[in-house]
XYZ file of C-alpha atoms in Angstrom:
558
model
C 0.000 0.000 0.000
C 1.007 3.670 -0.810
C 2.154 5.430 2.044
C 0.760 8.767 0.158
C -2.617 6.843 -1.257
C -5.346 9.027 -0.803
C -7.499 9.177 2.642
C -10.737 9.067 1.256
C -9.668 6.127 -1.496
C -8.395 4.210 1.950
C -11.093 4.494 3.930
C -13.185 2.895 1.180
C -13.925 0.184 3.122
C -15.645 -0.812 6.703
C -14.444 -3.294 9.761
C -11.912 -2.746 12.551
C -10.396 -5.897 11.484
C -9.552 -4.748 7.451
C -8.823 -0.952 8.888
C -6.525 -2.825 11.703
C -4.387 -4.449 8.778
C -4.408 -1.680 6.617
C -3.729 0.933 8.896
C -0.885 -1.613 10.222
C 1.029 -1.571 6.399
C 0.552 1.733 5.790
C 2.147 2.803 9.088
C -1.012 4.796 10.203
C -1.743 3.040 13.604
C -4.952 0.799 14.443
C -8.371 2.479 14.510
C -9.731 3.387 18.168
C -12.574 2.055 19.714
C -14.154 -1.800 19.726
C -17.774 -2.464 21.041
C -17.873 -3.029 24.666
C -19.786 -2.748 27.344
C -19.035 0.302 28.963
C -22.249 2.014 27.726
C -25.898 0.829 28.274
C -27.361 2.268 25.368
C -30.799 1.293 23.129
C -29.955 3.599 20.112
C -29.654 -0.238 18.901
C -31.942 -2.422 21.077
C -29.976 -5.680 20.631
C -26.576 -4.737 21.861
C -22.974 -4.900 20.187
C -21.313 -8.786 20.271
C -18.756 -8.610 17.496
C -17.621 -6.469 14.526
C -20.257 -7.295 11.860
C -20.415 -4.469 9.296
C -17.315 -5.183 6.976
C -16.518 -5.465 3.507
C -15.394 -3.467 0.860
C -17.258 -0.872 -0.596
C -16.026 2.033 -3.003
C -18.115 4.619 -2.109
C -20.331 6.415 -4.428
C -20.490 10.019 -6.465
C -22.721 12.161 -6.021
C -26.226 12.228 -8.479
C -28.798 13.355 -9.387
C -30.367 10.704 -11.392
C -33.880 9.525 -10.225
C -32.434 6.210 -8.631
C -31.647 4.828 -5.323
C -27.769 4.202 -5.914
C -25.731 2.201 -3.724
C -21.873 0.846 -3.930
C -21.396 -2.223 -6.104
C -22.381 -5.484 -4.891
C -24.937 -3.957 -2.616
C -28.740 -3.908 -3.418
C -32.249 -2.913 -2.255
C -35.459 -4.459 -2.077
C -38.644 -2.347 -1.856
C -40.202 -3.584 1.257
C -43.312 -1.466 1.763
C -44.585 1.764 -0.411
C -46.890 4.200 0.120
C -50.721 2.862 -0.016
C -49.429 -0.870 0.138
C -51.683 -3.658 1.593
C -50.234 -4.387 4.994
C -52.880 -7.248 6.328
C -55.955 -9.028 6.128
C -57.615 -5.768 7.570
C -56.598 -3.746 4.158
C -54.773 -1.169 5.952
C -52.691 0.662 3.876
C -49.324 1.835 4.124
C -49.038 5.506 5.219
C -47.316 8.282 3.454
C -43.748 10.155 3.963
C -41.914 7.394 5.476
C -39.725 8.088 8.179
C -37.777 6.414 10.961
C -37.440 2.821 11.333
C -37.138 -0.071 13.878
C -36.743 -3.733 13.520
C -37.422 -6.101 16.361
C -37.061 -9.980 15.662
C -39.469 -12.361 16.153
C -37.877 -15.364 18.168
C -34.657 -14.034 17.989
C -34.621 -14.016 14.208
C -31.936 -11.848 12.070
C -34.779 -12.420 8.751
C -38.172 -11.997 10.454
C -39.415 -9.970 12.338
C -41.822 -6.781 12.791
C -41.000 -3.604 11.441
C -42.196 -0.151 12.906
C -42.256 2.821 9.851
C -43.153 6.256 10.908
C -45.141 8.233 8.400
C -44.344 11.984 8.992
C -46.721 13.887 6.486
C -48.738 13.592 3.186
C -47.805 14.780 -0.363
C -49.984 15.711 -3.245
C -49.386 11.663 -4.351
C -51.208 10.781 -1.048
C -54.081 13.485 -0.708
C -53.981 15.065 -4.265
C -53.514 18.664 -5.203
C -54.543 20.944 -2.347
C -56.784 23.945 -3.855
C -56.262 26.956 -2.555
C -54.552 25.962 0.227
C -57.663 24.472 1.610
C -58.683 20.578 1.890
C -61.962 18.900 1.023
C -63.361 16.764 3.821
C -61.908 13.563 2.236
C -58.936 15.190 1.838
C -58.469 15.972 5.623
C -59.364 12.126 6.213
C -56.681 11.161 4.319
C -54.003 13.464 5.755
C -54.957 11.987 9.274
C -55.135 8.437 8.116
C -51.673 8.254 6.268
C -49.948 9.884 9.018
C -48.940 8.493 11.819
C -47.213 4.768 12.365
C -47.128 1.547 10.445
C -46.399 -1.725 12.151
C -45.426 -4.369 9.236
C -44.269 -7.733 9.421
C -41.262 -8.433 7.516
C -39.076 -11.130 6.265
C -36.105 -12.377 3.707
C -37.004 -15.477 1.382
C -34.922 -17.733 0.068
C -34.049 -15.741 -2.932
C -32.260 -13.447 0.095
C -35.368 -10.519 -1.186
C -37.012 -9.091 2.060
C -40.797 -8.841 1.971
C -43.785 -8.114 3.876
C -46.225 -10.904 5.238
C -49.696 -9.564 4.711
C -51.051 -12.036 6.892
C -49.294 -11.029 9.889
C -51.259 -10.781 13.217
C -49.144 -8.119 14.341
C -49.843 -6.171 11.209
C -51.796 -2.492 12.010
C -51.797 1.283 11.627
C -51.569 3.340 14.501
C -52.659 7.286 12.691
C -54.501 10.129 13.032
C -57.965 8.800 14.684
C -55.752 6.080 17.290
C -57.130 6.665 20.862
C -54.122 7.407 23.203
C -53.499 7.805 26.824
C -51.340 10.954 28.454
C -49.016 10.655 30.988
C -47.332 12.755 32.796
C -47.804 15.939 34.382
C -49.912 17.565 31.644
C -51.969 14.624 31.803
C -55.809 15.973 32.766
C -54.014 19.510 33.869
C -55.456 23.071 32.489
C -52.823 23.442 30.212
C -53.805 20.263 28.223
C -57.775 21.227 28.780
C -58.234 18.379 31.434
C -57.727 15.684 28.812
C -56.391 11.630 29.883
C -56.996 10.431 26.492
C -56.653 11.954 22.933
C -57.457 11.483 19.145
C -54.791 10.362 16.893
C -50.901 10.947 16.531
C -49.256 12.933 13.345
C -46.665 14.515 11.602
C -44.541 11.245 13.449
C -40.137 12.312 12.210
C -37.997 10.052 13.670
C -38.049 8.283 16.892
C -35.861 5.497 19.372
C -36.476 2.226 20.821
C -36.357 1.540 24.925
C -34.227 -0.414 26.867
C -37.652 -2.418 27.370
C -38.639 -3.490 24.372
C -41.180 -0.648 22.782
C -40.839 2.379 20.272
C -41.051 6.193 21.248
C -42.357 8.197 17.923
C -42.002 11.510 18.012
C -44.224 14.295 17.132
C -43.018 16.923 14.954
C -44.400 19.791 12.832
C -47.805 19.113 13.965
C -49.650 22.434 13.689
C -50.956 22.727 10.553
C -52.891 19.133 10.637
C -53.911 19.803 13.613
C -55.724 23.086 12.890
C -56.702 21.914 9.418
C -58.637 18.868 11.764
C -60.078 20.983 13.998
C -58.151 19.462 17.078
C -56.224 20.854 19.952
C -53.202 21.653 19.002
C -51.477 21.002 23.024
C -52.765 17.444 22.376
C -49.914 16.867 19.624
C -46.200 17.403 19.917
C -45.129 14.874 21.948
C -43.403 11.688 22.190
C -45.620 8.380 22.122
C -44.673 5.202 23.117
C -46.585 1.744 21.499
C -45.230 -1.683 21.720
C -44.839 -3.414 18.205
C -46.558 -6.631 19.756
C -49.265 -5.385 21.525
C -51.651 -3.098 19.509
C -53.386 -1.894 23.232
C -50.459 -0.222 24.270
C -50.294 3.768 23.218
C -49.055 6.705 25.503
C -48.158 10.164 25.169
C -45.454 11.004 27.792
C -45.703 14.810 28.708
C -42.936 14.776 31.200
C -40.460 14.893 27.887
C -42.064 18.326 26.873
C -44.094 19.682 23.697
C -42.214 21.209 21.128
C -40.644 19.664 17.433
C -39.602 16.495 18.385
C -36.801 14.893 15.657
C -35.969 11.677 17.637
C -35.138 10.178 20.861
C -31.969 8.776 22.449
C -32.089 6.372 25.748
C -29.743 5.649 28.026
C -28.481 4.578 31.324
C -26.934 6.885 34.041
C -24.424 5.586 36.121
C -26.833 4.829 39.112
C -29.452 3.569 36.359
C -31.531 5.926 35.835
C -32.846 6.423 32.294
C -31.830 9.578 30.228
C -33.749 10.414 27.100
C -31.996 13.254 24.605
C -34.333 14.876 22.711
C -33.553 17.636 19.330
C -36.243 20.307 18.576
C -36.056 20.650 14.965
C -36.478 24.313 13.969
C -34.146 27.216 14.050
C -33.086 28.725 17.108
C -34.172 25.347 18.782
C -32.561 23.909 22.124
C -31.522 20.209 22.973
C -32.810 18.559 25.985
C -32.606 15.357 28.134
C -34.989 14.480 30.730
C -33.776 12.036 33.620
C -36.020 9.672 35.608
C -36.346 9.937 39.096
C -36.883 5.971 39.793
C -33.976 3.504 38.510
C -34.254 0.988 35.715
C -34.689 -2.431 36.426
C -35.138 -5.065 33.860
C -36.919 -7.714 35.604
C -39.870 -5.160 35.735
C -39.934 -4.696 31.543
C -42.541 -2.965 30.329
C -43.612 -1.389 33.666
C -40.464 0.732 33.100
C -42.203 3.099 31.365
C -43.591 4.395 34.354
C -39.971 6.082 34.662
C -40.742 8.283 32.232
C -43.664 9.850 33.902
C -41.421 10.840 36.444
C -38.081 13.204 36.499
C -36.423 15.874 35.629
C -36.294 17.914 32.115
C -33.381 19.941 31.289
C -32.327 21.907 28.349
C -28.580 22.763 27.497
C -26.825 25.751 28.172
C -23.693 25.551 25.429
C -22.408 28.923 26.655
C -21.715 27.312 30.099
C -21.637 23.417 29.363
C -24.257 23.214 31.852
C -27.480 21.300 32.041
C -30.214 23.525 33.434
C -33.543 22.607 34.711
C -36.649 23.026 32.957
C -38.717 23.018 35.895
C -41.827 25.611 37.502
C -39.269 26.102 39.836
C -36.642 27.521 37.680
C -39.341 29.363 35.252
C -40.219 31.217 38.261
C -36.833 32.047 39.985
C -36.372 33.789 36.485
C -39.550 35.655 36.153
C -38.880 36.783 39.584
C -35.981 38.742 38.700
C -37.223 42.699 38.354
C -35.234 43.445 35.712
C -35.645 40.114 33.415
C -36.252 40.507 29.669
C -38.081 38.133 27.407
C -35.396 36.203 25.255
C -35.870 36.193 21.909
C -38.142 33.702 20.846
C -40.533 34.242 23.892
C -43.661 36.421 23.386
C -44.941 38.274 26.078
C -44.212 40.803 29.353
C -43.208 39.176 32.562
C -46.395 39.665 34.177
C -48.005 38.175 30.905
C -45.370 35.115 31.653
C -46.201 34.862 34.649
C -49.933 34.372 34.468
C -49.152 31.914 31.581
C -46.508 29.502 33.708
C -48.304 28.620 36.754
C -47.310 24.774 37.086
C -45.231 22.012 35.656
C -47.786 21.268 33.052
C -47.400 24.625 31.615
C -43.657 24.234 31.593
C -43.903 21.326 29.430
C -46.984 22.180 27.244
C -44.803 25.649 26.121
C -40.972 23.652 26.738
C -39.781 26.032 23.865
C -40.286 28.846 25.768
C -39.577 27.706 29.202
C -36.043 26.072 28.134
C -35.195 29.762 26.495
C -36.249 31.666 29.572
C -34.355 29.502 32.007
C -31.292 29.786 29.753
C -31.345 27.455 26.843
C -28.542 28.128 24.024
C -30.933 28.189 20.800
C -29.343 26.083 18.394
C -29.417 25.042 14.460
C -32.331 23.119 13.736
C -31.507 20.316 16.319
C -32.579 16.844 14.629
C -31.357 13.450 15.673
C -29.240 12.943 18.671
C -27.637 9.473 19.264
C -25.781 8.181 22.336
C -22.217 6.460 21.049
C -22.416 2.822 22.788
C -18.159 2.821 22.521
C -17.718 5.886 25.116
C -21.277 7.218 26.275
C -20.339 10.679 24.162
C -23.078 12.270 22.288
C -23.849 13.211 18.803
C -26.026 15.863 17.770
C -27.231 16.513 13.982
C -27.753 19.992 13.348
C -28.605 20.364 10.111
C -28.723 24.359 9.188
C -29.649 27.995 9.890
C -29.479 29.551 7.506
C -30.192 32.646 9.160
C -26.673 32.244 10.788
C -25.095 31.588 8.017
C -24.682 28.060 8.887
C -25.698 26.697 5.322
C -24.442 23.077 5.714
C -25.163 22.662 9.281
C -22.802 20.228 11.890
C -22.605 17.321 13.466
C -22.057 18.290 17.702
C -20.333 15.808 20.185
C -21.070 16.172 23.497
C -18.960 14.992 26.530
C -20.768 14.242 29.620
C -18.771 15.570 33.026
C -17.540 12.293 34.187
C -18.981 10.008 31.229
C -22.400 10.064 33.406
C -25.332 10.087 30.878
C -26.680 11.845 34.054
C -24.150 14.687 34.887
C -25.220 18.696 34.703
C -22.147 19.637 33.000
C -20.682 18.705 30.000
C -18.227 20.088 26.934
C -18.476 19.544 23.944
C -16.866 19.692 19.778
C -18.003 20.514 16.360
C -17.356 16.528 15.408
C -17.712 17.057 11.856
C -19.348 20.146 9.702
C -21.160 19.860 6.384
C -19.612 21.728 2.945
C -17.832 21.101 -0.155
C -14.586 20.145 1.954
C -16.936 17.136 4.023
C -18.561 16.712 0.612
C -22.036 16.467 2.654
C -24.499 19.302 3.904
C -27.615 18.775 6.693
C -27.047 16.232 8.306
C -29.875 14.487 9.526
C -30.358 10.991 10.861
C -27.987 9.139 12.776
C -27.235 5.637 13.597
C -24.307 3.503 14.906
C -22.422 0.392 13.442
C -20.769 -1.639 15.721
C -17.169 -0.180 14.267
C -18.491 3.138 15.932
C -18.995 4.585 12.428
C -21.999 7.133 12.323
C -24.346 6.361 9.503
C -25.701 9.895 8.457
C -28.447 11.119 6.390
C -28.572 14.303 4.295
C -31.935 17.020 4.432
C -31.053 19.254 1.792
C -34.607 21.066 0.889
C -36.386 19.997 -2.270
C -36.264 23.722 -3.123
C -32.630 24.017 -2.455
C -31.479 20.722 -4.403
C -28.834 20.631 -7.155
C -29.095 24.809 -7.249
C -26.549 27.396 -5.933
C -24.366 26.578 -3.044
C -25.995 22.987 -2.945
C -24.985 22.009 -6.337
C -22.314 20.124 -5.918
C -23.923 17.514 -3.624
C -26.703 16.582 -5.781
C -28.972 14.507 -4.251
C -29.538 13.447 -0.852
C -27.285 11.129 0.184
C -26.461 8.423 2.609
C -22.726 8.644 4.213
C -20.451 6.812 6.652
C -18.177 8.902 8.995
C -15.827 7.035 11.491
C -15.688 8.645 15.016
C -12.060 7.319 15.904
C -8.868 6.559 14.575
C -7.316 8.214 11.604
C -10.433 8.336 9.551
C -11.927 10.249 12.474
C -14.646 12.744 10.907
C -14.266 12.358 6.966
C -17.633 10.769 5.158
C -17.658 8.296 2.590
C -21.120 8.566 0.324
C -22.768 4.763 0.954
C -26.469 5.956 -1.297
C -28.001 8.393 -3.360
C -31.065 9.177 -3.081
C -33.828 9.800 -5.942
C -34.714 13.268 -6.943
C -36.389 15.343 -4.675
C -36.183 13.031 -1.591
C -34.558 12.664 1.656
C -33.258 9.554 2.790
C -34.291 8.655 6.662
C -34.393 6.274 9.633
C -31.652 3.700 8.913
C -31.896 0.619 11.222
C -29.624 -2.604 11.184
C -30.654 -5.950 11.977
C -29.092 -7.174 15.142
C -26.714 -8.997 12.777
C -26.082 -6.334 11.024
C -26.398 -8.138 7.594
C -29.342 -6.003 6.342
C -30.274 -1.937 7.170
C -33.509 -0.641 6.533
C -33.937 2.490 5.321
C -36.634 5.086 4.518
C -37.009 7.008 0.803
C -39.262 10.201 1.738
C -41.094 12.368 -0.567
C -39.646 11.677 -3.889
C -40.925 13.594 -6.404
C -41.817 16.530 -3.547
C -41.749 19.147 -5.645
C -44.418 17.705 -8.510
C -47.402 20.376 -8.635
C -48.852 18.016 -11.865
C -49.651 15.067 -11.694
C -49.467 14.348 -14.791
C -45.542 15.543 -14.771
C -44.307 14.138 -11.390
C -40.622 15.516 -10.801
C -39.829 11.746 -9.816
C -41.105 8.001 -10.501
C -39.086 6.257 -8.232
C -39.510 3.431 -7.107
C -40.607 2.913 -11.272
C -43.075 -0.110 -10.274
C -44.225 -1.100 -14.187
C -47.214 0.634 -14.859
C -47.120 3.228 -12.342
C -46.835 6.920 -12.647
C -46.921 7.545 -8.845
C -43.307 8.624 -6.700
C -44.002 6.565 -3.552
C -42.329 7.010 -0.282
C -41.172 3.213 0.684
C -39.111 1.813 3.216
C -35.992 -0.697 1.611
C -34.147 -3.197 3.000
C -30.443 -2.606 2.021
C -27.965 -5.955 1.722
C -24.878 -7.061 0.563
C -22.824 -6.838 3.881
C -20.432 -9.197 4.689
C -19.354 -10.784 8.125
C -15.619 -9.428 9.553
C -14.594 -12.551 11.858
């Protein structure tokens, strides 16, 4: 090997054990960092055994060709598509698929049940919108296709994953879905007394729990709920269901209302839970809430109750401090004579006073609380994963563009004593989007068990393949090593069709097959007739679909 070969051409490949003997003849030094268990982590419910995600692959150029590209010997299999037949019910599959999360059935790495969030409807799910106003049927729709899907999936013996129609697991969880709040908004004044209420929407990304379930999180939820005619405090959450029981469905208001990207759990060093949370809009904060109780995994689902219970906090990145978002700490600041309304809080401090009364209010307006106790507003923060190599943090912030951060950052946090837990913490711009990363907006995160980040581009529909975004083309899919001398430097894996974003990748536990969701192709069509994209090009259809694939060709490192 060339001691002067190219970085980028090196690191064409994946696996500690083919960096390790690389790296060893071209006199680099071994890459950092094996799997071990020194974090207790579910960004990837099924733990870390060996070093599975290996091979060779050249990565990809950039495109902007109406295709899902991938390296060579690597392929995709469609596994469920917008308005797809999901079981004996007739359910359909919903629209703008979005995070993912696999969870075997008996222990199996090719079957298993599937959980596909479905963030928001297009104009190839609800039609053309007239005048900015829906029909009746229309406003159906957009509450049905939102929402979750639970599927049932499974690889033949062709090696092509599927979905089993004829699952009993099979069901849609949407806009009309009865759920239960927790929590202290839960039947409070600033939720208008409700336990129960109609539907979840506008569902991003999400995270699975140390016991077993998903938590989906609400997003940009206003305008379906107005459209609907329902209360907009009842949306904006995160909900929890369990894939294999259809009874189960909770909103937990202890983890505050505002734009919820995703969620990342994990365990402080006494064992109680900590769930990291992004608010995805500009001039947003980043939050984790800790439980008061301790995990214990002989009670399993009854864990859940630990979220109902705790402490929210929001960070402060001007002092590395974690700082309470709590009545108590609203109030302590409104108490101050001389306090001023941040920006980003409406309102005098009598008027704020009034409107923050009790811990319900806190969370029912977090966006506001978190800024008035101190909260650093941030760029657009979006999914947040816990590293299970070193209990460090990584934070996709995709842009602001009204701070002239066009390509947006990837932010690594260090806890104060590696404690999930701790109210301090430091932190570094791990890697930032541009023409020298060769990716902007970074979205979506998720670990292999080499520690690389898998990471998922949002660059706008509007803002594709024009001006400063040219050079990316399409949305891509990239792999970025957090240790060792490829620390930080992506490698394109996919290439997304026109006009979409790529979200929620997901590995099965053996890490032989990642899942992956294909939103809003075509996002940009205003005729039908002359959609901007076909993809996925099923004969005889002149639809763009949002789908969910199942990526394989991955091959086993020891």
């Amino acid at each position: 090997m060339e001691q002067n070969m190219d970085r980028r051409k090196f690191l064409s490949f994946l696996g500690t054990g083919a960096a390790a003997l690389a790296a060893a003849s071209a006199g680099l030094g071994t890459l950092e960092g094996k799997a071990s268990a020194v974090s207790k982590t579910a960004d990837h419910l099924f733990g870390y055994n060996t070093n599975r995600v290996s091979g060779f692959f050249e990565p990809i150029e950039p495109s902007d060709s109406d295709q899902l590209l991938l390296p060579r010997n690597y392929k995709y299999d469609v596994v469920a598509a917008f308005d797809d037949v999901i079981n004996k019910k007739g359910e359909r599959f919903g629209a703008g698929s979005d995070y993912n999360a696999y969870f075997p059935i008996d222990g199996s790495n090719t079957r298993g049940l599937l959980v596909n969030n479905h963030e928001y409807t297009d104009i190839f799910s609800i039609g053309p919108v007239v005048d900015g106003k829906m029909t009746a049927k229309q406003i159906e729709q957009n509450l049905y296709y939102q929402g979750m899907s639970v599927i049932e999936v499974y690889r033949d013996e062709n090696g092509v994953w599927k979905m089993d129609t004829n699952s009993k697991y099979a069901r849609r969880i949407n806009g009309f879905t009865r759920f239960e709040l927790t929590g202290p908004a839960a039947g409070s004044d600033a939720d208008l007394e409700a336990k129960t209420v109609q539907g979840t929407f506008a569902n991003c990304s999400g995270g699975v729990t140390l016991w077993g379930t998903v938590l989906s999180c609400e997003e940009n939820f206003e305008e379906t709920a107005e459209v609907s005619g329902l209360n907009p405090t009842h949306y904006g959450w995160v909900v929890e269901i369990d894939p294999f029981d259809g009874k189960y469905l909770k909103k937990h208001t202890a983890l505050g209302r505002f734009h919820h990207e995703n969620t990342a759990m994990g365990l402080a060093k006494d064992g109680r839970v900590v769930v990291y949370m992004g608010d995805d809009k500009k001039d947003a904060c980043v939050y984790k809430f800790v439980s008061k109780g301790k995990y214990n995994a002989a009670k399993g689902r009854a864990n859940a109750a630990l979220l109902e219970d705790g402490t929210l906090y929001v960070a402060s990145l001007k002092s590395g401090a974690w700082l309470p978002v709590t009545i108590d700490a609203v109030k302590k600041a409104l108490a101050d004579s001389k306090f001023k309304a941040p920006s980003g809080v409406s309102g005098s401090r009598e008027e704020l006073l009034a409107k923050f009364r009790t811990q319900a209010d806190v969370v029912t307006h977090c966006h506001e609380a978190a800024l008035i106790v101190g909260g650093t507003p941030t760029d657009r923060p979006e999914d947040i994963e816990i590293s299970p190599f070193d209990n460090t943090v990584f934070i996709c912030h995709t842009n602001n563009d009204s701070h002239g951060n066009i390509h947006g950052h990837i932010t690594r946090i260090f806890e104060n004593g590696d404690n999930l837990a701790a109210e301090s913490f430091d932190f570094e711009i791990f890697a930032a989007g541009g023409r020298q990363s060769g990716f902007s907006s970074p979205d979506n995160l998720a670990f292999d068990s080499n520690g690389s980040l898998w990471v998922v581009t949002d660059i706008s529909s509007g803002s594709l393949n024009k001006g400063v975004y040219k050079s990316f083309k399409n949305n891509g899919l990239f792999v970025i090593p957090t240790a060792g001398p490829a620390k930080g430097e992506a490698l394109q894996f996919a290439s997304g069709p026109r006009e979409c974003e790529m979200t929620g990748p997901f590995f099965t536990p053996d890490e032989q097959t990642l899942f992956l969701s294909i939103q809003h192709p075509g996002e940009n069509t205003t005729d039908l007739n002359n959609p901007t994209s076909r993809w996925p090009h099923r004969k005889g259809d002149t639809k763009a679909r949002s789908a969910v694939v199942a990526i394989s060709g991955f091959k086993r490192n020891g």
